[in-house]
Tab-separated table of C-alpha atoms in Angstrom:
chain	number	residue	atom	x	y	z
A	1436	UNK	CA	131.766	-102.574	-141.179
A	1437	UNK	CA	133.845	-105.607	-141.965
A	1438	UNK	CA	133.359	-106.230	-146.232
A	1439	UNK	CA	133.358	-109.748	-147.005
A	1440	UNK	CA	134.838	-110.346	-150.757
A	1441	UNK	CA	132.924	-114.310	-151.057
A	1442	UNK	CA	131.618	-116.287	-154.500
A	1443	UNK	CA	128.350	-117.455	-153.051
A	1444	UNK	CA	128.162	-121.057	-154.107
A	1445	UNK	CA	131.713	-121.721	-151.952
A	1446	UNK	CA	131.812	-123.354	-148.768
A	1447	UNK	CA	134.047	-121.604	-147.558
A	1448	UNK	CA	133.004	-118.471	-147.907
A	1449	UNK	CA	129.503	-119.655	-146.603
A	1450	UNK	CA	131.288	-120.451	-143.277
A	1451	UNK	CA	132.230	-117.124	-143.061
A	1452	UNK	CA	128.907	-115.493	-143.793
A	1453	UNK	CA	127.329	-118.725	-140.954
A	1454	UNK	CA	129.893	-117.365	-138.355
A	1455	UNK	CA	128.781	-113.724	-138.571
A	1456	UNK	CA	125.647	-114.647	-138.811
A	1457	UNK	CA	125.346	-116.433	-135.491
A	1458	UNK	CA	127.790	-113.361	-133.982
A	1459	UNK	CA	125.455	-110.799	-135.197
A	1460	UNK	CA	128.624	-109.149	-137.383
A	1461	UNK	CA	127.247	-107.558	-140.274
A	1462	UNK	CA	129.264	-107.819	-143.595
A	1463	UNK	CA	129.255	-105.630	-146.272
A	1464	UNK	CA	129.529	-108.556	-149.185
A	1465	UNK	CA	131.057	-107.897	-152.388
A	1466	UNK	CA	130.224	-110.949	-154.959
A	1467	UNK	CA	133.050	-112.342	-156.709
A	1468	UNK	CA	133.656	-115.605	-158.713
A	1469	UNK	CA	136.740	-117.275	-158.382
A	1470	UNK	CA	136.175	-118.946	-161.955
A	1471	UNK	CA	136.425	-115.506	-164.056
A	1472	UNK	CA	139.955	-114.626	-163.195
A	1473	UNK	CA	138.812	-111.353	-161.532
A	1474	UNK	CA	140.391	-113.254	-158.264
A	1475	UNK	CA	143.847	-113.370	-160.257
A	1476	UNK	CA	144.024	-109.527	-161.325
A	1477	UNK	CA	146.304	-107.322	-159.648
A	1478	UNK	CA	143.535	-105.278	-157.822
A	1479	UNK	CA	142.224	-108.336	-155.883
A	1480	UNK	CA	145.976	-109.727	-155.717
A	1481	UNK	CA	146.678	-106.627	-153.657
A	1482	UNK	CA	144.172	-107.268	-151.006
A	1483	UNK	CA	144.966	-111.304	-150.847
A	1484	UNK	CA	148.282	-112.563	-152.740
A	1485	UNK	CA	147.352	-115.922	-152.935
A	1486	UNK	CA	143.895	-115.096	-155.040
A	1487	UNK	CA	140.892	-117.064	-153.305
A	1488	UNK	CA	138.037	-116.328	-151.682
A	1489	UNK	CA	136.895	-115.329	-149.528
A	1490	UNK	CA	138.649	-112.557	-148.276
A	1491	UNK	CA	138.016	-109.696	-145.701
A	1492	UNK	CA	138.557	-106.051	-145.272
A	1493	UNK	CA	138.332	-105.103	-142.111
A	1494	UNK	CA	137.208	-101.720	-140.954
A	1495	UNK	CA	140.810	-100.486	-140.453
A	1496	UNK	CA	142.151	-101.658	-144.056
A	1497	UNK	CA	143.692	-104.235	-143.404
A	1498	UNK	CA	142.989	-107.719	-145.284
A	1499	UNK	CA	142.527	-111.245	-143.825
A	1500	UNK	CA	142.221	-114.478	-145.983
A	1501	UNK	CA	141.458	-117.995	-145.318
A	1502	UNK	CA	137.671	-119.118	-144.159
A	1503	UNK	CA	139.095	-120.582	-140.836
A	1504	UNK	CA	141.181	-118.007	-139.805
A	1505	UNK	CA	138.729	-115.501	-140.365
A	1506	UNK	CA	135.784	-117.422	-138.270
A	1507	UNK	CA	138.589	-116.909	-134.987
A	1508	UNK	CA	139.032	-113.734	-135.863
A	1509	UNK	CA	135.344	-112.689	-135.840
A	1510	UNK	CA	134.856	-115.365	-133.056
A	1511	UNK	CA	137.434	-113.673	-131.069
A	1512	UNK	CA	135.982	-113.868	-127.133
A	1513	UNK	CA	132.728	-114.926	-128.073
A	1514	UNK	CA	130.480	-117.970	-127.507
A	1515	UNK	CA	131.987	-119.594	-131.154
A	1516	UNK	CA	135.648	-120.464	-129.388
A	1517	UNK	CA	135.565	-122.587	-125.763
A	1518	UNK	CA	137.586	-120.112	-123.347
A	1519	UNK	CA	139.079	-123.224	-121.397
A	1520	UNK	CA	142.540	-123.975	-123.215
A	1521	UNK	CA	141.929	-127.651	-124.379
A	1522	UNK	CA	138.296	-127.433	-125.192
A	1523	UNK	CA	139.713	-124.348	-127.383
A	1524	UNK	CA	142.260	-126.998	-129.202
A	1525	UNK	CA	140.086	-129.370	-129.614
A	1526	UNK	CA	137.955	-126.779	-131.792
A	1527	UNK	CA	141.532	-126.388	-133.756
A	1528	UNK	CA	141.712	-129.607	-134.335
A	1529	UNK	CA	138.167	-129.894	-136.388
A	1530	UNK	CA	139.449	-126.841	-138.070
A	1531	UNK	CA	143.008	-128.440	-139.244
A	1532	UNK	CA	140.978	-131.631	-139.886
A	1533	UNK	CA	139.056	-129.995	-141.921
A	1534	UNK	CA	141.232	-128.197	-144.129
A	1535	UNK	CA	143.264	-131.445	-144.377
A	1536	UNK	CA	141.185	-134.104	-144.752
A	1537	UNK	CA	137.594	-133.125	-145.543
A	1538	UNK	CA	137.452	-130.637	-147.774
A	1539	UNK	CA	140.161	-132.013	-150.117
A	1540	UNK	CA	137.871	-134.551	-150.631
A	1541	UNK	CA	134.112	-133.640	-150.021
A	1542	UNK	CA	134.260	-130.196	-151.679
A	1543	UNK	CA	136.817	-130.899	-154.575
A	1544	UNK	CA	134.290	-133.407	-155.599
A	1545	UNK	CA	131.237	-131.709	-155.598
A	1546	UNK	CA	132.863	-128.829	-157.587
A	1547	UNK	CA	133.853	-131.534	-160.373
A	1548	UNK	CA	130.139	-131.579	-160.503
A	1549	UNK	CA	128.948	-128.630	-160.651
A	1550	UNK	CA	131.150	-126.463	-162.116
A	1551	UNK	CA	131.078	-127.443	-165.493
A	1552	UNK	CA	134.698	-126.586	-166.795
A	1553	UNK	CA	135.592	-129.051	-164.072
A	1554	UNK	CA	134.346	-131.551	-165.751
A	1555	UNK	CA	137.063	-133.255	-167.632
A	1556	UNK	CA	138.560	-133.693	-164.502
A	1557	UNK	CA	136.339	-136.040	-163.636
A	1558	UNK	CA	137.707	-139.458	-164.300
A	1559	UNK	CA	136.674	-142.582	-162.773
A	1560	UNK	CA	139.921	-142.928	-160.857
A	1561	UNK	CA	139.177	-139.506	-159.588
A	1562	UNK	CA	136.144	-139.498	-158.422
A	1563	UNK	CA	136.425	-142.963	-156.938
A	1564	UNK	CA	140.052	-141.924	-154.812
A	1565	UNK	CA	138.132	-138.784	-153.605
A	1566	UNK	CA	135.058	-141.096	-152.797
A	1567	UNK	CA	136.832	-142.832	-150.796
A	1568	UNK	CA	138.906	-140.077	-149.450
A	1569	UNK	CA	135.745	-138.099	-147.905
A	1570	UNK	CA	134.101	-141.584	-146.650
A	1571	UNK	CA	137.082	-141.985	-144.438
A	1572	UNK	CA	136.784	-137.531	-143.705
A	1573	UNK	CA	132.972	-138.739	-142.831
A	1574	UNK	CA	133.545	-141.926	-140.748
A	1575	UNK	CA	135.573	-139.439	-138.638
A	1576	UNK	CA	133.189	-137.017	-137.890
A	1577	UNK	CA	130.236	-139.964	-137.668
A	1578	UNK	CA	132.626	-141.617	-134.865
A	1579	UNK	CA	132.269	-138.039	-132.952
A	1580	UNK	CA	128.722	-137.432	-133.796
A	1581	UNK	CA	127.162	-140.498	-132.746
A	1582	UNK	CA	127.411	-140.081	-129.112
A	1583	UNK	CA	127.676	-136.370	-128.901
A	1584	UNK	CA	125.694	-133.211	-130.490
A	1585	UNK	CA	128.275	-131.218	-131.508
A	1586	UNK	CA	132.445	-131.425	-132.443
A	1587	UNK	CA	134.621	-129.638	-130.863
A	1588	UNK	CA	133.513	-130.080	-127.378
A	1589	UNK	CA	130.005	-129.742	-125.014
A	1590	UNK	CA	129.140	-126.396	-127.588
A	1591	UNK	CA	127.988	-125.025	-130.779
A	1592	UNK	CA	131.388	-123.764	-131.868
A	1593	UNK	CA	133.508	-122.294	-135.133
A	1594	UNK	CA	134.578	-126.235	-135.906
A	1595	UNK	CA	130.615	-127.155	-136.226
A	1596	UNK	CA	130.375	-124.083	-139.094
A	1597	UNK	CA	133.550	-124.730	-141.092
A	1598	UNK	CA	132.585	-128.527	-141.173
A	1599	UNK	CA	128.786	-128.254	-141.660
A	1600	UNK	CA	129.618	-125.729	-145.040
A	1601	UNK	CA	130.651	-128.985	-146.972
A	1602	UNK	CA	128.935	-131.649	-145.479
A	1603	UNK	CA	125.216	-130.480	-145.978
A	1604	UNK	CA	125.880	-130.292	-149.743
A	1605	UNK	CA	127.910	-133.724	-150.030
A	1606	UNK	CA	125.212	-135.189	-151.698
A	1607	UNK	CA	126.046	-133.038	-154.355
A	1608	UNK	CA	129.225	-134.773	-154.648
A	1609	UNK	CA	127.483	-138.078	-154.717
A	1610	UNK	CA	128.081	-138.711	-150.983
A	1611	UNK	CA	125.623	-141.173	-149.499
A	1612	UNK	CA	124.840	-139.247	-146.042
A	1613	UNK	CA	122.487	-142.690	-145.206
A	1614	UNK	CA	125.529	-144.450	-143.354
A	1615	UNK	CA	126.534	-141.781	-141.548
A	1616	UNK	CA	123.461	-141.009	-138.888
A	1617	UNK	CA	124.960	-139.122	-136.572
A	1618	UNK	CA	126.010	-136.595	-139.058
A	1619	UNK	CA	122.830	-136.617	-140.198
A	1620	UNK	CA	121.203	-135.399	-136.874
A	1621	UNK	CA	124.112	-133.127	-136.291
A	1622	UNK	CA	123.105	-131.317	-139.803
A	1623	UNK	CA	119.646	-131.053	-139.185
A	1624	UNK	CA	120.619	-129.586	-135.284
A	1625	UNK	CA	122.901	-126.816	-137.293
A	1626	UNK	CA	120.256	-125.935	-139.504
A	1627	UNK	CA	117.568	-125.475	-136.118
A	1628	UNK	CA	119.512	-123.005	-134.489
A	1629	UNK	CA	118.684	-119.360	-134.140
A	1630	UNK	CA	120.150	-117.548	-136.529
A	1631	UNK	CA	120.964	-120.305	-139.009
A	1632	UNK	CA	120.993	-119.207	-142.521
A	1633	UNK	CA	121.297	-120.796	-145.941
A	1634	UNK	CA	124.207	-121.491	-148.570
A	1635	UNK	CA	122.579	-119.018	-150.618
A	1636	UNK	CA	121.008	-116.690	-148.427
């Protein structure tokens, strides 16, 4: 069994837990929190140098990092990636998108909020520039959503989970999800499916 290393509050490792969840992967989940340190001492640096979760161990020992890059590799062949080569990029390119310009943004600023030693980051100027920054992330994905159900193509797909993990708690960020309808409906379609779970299920 694949053991998932994830601090269940995160996004990103709630993308990972969504994947395998709709894959029917079972994880073996050890609970960590990345605001302790424990993700900075030597026995976790040994499994992932660069210290974040989440992390997996997969069942021959060998350690992968990085909530994207993990969804492929569980995803691997499955329903999760298109199998015709440009759908398959176009999935990518949600994924780099939202690495790059989404969760920079929509997740940095809902952790100034509720994680409280965060908090002095939290200027004005801050909170306004990253505002801004995940309107534009959101306009984006609206401009997709509001002629078609899902991102990265005709599917359900990996690029719907890593960008779903962020958006359905931007209102804790102080997001106003009211201009962006077509988001809205493509939330509330992610959260029907079968074998949907929670953030912290």
């Amino acid at each position: 069994m694949i053991t998932l290393y994830d601090m269940p509050a995160s996004g990103n490792s709630y993308k990972v837990r969504l994947a395998a969840a709709h894959l029917g992967v079972p994880l073996k989940r050890v609970t960590m929190s990345a605001r302790d340190g424990s993700t900075r001492q030597a026995a976790f640096l040994a499994k992932n140098p660069i210290g974040k979760l989440p992390t997996v161990e997969l069942e021959d020992g060998r350690f992968l990092a990085e909530s994207n890059a993990i969804m492929l590799y569980l995803a691997e062949g499955g329903p999760l990636v298109p199998a015709d080569r440009y759908e398959r990029a176009k999935v990518y390119e949600w994924l780099f998108f939202e690495q790059y310009s989404h969760e920079p943004a929509l997740a940095v600023r809902r952790a100034l909020f509720i994680y409280e030693e965060r908090a002095h980051l939290a200027t004005p100027e801050r909170l306004a520039q990253l505002l801004e920054a995940g309107n534009r992330a959101l306009d984006v994905m609206e401009a997709r959503l509001v002629g078609a159900d899902w991102l990265g193509g005709n599917a359900f797909s990996v690029a719907d989970i890593a960008l779903y993990a962020y958006t359905h708690t931007a209102e804790e960020g102080g997001y106003d999800l009211a201009s962006f309808p077509g988001v809205r409906r493509w939330l509330a379609r992610v959260a029907a499916l079968p074998g949907h779970i929670g953030l912290m299920d």
